[in-house]
Structure formats: structure tokens, C-alpha cells
mmCIF file of N, CA and C in Angstrom:
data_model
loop_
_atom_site.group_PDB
_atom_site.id
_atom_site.type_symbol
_atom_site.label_atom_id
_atom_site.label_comp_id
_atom_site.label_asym_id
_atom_site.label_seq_id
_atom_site.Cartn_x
_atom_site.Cartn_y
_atom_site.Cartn_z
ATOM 1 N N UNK A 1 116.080 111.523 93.671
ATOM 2 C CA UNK A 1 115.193 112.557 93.222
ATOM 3 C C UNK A 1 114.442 113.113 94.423
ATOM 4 N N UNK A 2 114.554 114.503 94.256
ATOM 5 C CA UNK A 2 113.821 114.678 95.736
ATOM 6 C C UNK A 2 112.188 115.243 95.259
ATOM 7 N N UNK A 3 111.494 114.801 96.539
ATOM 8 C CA UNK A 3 110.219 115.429 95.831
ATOM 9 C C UNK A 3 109.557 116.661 96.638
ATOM 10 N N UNK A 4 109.056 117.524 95.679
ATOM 11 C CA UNK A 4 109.352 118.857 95.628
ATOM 12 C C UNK A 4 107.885 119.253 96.929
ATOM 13 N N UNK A 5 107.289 118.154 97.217
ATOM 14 C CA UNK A 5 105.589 118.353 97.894
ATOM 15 C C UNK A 5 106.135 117.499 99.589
ATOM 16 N N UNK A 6 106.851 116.545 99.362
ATOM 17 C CA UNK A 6 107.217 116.030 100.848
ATOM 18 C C UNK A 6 108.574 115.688 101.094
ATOM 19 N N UNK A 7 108.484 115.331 102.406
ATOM 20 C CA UNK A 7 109.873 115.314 103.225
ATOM 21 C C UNK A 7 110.892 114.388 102.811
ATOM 22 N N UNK A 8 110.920 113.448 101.346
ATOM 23 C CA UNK A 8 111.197 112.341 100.682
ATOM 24 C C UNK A 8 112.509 112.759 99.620
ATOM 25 N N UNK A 9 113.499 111.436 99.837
ATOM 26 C CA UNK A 9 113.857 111.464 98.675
ATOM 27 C C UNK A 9 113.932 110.132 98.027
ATOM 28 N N UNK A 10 114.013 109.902 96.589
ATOM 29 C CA UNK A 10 113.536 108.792 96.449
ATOM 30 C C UNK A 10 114.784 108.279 95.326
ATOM 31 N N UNK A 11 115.179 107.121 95.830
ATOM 32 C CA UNK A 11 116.336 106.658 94.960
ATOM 33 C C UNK A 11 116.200 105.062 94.512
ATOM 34 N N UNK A 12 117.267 104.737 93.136
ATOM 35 C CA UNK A 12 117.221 103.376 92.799
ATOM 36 C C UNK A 12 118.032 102.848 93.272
ATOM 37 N N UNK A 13 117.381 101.712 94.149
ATOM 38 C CA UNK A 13 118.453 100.322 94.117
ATOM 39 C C UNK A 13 118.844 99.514 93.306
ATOM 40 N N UNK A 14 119.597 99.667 92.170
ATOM 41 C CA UNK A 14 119.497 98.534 91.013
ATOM 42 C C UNK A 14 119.856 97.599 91.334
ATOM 43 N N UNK A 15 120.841 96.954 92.284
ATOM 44 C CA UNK A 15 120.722 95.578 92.967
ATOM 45 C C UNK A 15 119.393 94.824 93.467
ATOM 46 N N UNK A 16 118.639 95.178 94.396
ATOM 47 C CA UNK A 16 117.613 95.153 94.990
ATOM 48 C C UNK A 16 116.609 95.177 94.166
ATOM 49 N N UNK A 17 116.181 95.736 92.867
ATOM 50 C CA UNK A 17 115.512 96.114 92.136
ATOM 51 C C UNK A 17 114.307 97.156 93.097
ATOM 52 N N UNK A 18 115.021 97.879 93.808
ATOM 53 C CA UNK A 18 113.803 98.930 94.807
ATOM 54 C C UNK A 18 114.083 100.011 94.516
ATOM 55 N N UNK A 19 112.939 100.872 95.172
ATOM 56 C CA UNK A 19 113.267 102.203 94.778
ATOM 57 C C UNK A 19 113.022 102.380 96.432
ATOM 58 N N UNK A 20 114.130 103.115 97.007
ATOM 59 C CA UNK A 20 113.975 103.665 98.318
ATOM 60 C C UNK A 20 113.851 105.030 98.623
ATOM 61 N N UNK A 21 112.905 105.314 99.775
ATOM 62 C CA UNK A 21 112.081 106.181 100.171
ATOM 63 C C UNK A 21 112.893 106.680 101.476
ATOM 64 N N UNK A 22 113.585 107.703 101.069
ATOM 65 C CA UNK A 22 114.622 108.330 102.591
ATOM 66 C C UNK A 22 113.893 109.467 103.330
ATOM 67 N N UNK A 23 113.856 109.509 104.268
ATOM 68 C CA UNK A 23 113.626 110.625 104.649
ATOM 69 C C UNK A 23 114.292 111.851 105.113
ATOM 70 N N UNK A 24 114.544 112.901 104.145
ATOM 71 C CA UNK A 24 115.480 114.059 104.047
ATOM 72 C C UNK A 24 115.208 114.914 105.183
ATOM 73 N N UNK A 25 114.603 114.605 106.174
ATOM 74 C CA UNK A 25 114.829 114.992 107.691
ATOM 75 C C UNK A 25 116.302 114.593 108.236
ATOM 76 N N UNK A 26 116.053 112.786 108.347
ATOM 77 C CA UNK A 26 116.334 112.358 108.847
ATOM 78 C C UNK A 26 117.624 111.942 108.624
ATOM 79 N N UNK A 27 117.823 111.847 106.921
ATOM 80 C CA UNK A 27 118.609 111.122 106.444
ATOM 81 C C UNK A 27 119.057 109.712 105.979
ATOM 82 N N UNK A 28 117.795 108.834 106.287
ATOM 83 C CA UNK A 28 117.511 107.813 106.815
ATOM 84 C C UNK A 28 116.728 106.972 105.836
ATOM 85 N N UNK A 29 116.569 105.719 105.209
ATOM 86 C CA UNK A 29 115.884 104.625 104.282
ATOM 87 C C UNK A 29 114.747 104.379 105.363
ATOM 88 N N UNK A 30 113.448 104.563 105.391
ATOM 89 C CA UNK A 30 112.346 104.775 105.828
ATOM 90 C C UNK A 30 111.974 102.909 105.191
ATOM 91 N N UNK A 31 111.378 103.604 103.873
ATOM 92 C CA UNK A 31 110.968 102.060 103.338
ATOM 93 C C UNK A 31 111.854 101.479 102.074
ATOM 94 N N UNK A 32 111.585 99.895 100.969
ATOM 95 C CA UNK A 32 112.311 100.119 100.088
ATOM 96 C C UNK A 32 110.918 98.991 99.711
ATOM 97 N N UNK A 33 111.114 99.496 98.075
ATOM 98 C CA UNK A 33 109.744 99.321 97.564
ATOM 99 C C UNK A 33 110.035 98.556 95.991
ATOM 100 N N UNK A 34 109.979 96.835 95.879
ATOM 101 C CA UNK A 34 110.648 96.667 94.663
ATOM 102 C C UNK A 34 109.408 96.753 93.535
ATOM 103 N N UNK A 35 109.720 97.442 92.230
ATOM 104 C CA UNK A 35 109.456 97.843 91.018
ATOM 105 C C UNK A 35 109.487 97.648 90.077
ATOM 106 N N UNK A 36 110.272 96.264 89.734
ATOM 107 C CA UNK A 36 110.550 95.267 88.957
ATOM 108 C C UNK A 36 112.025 95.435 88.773
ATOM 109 N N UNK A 37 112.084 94.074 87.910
ATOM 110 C CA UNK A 37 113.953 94.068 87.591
ATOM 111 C C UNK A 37 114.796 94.895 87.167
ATOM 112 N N UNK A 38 115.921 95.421 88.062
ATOM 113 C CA UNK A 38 117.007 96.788 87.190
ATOM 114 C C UNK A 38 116.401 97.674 86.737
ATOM 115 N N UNK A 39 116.056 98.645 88.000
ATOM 116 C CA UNK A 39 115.430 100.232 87.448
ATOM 117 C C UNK A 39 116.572 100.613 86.993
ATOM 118 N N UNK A 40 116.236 101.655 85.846
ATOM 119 C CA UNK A 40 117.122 102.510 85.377
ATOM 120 C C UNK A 40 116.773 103.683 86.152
ATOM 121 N N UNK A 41 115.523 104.493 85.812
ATOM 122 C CA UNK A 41 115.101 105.878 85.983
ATOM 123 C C UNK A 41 113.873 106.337 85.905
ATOM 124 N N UNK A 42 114.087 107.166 87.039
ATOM 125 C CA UNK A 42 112.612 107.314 87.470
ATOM 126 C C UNK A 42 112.132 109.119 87.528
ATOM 127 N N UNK A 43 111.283 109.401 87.496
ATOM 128 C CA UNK A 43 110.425 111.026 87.282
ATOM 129 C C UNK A 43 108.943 110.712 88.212
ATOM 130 N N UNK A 44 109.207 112.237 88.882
ATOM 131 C CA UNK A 44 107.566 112.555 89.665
ATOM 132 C C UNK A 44 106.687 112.917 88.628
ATOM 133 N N UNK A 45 105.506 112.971 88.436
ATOM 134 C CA UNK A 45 104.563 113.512 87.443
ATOM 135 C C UNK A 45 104.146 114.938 87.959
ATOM 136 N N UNK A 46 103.966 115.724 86.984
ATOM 137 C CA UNK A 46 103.693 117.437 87.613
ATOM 138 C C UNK A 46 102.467 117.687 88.056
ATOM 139 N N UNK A 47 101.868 116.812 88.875
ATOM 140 C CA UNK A 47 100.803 116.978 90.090
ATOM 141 C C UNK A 47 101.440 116.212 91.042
ATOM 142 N N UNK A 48 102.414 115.878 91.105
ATOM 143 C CA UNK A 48 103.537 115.329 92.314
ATOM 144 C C UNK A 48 102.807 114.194 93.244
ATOM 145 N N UNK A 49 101.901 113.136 92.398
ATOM 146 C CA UNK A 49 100.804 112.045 93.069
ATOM 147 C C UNK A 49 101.715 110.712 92.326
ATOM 148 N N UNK A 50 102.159 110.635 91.566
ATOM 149 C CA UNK A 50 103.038 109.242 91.467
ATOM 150 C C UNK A 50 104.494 109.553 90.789
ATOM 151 N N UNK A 51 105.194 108.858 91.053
ATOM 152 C CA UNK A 51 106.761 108.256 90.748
ATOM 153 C C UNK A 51 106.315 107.300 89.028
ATOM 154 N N UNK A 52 107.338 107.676 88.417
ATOM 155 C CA UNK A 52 107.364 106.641 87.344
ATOM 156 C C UNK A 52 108.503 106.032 87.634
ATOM 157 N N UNK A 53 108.799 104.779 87.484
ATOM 158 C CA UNK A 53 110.014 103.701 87.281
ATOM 159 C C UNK A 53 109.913 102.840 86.449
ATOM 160 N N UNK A 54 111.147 103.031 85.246
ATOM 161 C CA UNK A 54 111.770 102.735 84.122
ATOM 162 C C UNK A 54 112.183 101.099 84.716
ATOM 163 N N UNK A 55 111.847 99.880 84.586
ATOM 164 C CA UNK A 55 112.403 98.758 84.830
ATOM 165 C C UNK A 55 112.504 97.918 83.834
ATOM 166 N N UNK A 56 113.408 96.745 83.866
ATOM 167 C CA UNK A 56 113.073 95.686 82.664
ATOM 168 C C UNK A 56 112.062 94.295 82.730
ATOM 169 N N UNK A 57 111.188 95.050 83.468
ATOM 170 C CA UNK A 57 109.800 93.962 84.060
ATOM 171 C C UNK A 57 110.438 92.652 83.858
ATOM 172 N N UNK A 58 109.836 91.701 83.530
ATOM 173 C CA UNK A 58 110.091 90.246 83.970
ATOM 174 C C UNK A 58 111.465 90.052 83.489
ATOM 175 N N UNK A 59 112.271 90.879 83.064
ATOM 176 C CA UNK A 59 113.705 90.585 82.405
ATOM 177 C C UNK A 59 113.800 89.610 81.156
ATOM 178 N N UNK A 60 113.027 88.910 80.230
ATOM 179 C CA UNK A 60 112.903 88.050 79.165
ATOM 180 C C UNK A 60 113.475 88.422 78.545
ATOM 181 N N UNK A 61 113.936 89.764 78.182
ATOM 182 C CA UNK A 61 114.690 90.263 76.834
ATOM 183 C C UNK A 61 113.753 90.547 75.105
ATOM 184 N N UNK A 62 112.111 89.837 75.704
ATOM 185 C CA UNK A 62 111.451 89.953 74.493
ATOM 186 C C UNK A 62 110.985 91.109 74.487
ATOM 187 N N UNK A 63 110.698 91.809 72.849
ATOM 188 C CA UNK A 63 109.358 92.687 72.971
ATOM 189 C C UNK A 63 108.417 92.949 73.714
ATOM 190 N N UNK A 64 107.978 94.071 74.417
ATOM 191 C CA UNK A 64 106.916 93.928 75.263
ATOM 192 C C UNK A 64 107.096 93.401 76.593
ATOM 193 N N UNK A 65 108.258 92.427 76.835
ATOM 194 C CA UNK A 65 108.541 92.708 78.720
ATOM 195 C C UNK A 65 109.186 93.557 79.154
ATOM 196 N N UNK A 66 109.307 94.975 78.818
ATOM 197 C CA UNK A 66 109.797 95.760 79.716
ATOM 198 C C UNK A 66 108.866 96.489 80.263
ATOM 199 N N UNK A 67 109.132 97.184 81.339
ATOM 200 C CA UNK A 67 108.025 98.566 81.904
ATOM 201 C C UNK A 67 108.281 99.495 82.850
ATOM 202 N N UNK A 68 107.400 100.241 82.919
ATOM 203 C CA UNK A 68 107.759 101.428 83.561
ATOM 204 C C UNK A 68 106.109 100.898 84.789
ATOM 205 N N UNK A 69 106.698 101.432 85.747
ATOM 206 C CA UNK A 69 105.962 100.915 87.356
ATOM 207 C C UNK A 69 105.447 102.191 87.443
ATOM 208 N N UNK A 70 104.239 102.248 88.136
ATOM 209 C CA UNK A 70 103.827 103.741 88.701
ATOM 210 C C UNK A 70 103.204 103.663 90.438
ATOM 211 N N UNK A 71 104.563 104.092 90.752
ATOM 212 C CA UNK A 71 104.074 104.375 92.471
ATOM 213 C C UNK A 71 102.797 105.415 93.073
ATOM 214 N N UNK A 72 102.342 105.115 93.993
ATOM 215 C CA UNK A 72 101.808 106.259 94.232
ATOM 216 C C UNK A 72 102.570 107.194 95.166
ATOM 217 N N UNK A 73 102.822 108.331 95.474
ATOM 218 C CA UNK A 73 103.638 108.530 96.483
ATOM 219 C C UNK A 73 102.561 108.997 97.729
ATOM 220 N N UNK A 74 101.062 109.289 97.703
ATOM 221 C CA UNK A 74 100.586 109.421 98.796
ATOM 222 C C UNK A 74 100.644 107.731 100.413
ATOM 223 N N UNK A 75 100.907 107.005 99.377
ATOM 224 C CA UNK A 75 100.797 105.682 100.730
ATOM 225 C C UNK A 75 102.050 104.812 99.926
ATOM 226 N N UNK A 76 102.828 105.187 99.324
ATOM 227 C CA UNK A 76 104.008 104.371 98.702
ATOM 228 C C UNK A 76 104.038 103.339 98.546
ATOM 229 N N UNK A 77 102.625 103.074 97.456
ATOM 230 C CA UNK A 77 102.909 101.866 96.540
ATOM 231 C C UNK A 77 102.419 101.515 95.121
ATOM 232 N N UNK A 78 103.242 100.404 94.611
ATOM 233 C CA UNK A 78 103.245 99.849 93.589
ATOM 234 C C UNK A 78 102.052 99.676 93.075
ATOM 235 N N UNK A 79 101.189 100.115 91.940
ATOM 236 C CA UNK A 79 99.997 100.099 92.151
ATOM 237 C C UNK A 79 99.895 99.561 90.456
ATOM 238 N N UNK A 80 100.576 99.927 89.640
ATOM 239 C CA UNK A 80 100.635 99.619 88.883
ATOM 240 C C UNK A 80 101.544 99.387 87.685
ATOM 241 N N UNK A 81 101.712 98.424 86.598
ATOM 242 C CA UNK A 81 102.876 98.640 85.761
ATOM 243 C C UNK A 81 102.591 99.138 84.074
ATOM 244 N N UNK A 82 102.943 99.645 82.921
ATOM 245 C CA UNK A 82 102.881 99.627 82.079
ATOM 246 C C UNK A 82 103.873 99.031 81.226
ATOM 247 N N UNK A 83 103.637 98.511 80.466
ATOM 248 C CA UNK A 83 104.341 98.046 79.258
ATOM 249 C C UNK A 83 104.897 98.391 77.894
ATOM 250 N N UNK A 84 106.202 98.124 77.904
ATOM 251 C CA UNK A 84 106.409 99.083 76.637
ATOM 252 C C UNK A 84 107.477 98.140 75.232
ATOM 253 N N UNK A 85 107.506 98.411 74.494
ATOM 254 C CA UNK A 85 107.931 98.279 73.284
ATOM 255 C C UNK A 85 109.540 97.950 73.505
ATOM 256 N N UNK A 86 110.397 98.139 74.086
ATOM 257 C CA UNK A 86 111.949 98.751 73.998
ATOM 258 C C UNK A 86 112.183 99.186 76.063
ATOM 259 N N UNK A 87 113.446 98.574 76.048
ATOM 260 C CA UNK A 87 113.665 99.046 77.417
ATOM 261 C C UNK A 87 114.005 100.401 77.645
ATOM 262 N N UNK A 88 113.782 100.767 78.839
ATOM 263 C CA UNK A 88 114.164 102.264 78.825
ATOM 264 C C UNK A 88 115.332 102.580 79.309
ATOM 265 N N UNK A 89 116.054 103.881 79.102
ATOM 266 C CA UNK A 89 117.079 104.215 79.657
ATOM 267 C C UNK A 89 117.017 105.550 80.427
ATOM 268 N N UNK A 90 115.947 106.450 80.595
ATOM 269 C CA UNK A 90 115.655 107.383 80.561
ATOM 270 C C UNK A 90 114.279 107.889 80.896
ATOM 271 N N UNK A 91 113.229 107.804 81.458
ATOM 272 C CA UNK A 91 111.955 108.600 81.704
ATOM 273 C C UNK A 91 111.542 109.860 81.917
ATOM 274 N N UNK A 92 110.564 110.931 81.645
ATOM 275 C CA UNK A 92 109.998 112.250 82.015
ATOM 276 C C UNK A 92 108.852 111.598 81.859
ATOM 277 N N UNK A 93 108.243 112.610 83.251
ATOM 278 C CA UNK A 93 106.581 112.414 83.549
ATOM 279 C C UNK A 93 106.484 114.155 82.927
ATOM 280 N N UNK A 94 105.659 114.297 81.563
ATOM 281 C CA UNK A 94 104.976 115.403 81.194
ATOM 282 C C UNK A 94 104.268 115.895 81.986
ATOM 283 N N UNK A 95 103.248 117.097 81.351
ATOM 284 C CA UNK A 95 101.882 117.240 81.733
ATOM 285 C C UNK A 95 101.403 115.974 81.862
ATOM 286 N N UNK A 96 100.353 116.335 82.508
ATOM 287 C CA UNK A 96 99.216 115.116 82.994
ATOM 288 C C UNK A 96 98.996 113.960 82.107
ATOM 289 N N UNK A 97 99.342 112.889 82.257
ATOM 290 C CA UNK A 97 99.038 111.985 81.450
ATOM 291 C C UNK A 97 99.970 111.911 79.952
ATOM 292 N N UNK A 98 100.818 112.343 80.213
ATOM 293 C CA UNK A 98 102.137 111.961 79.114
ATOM 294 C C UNK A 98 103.278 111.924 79.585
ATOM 295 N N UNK A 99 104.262 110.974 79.634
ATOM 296 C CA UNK A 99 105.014 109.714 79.721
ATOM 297 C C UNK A 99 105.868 109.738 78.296
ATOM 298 N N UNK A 100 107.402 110.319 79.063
ATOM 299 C CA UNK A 100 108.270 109.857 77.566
ATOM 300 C C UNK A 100 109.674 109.235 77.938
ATOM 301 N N UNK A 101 109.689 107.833 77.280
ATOM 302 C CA UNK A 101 111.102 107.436 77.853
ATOM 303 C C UNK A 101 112.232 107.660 75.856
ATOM 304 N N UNK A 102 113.372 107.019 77.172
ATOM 305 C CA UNK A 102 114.550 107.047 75.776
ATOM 306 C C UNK A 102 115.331 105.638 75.998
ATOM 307 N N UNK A 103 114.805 105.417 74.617
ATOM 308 C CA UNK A 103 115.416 103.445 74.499
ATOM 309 C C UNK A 103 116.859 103.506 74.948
ATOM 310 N N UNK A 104 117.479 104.617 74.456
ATOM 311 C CA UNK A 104 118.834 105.250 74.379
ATOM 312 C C UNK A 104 119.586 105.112 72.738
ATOM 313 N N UNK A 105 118.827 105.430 71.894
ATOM 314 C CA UNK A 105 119.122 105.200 70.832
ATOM 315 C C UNK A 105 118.445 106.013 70.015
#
């Protein structure tokens, strides 16, 4: 995903469980930043200040351990996670402060 405010593009490692930070100058993996277990998918929010990432947080398989991570992209990091109901397959960062994933179902 490239982001539309800096020199970045930002991709999943689903091995690694990272999301890496290239720099589309350069061409080049700058940093790699893990986000929890097996990102699926990730969206900038439309003030272009954090990354969402779709992961299966602690991997348990129960209710309630999955989540979506929120980077910041001004100093590229993990700052925080949310928790959700159903794993995701899918994320959009709305307007400000709305967040919609797809279980895939």
C-alpha cells in the first residue's frame, strides 16, 4: 500500500508476522515492524496518521483474540491493538474514527 503523504510503501509479511516499511525512493525494506500473528490486511486512515493491521492477535482461535494493530506512521510504531469479535479478512479505515473489517462471510 503506498502512502499517499510520504516516501513509504508499506507491505505484509505474513511469515514474519511484520508489516514492512520500503522506501519507494529507494526501493529498499527500511524497517519491519511485527503486528501480531498472520496479517491479513491493512488500510491508511483518511488523515494519513496511522496504518490499520488486520491480525489474528494471540492466534487462540477463541472469540475475542483477534485484532486489528494501529501503527502510527509519523515514528512507525505499534502503539496500539484493538480487539474484535471474528477474524478479519479485509479492513477500510473510514472517515475519522470508523473502522470496517470483513470476517469474509
Amino acid at each position: 500500500m503506498p502512502d499517499p503523504q510520504r516516501p513509504w510503501v508499506y507491505a505484509i509479511d505474513r511469515q514474519d508476522s511484520n508489516i514492512l516499511f520500503i522506501d519507494s525512493t529507494m526501493g529498499t525494506v527500511q524497517k519491519m515492524l511485527y503486528v501480531g500473528k498472520d496479517p491479513t490486511d491493512c488500510d491508511i486512515d483518511p488523515t494519513g496518521n496511522f496504518l490499520y493491521v488486520a491480525n489474528s492477535g494471540p492466534g487462540t482461535g477463541l472469540p475475542g483474540s483477534w485484532r486489528i494493530g494501529v501503527v502510527t506512521l509519523s515514528n512507525q510504531a505499534l502503539v496500539t491493538s484493538y480487539i474484535i469479535p471474528v477474524v478479519a479478512e479485509n479492513i477500510t479505515a473510514g472517515r475519522a474514527g470508523i473502522l470496517y473489517y470483513n470476517a469474509g462471510f
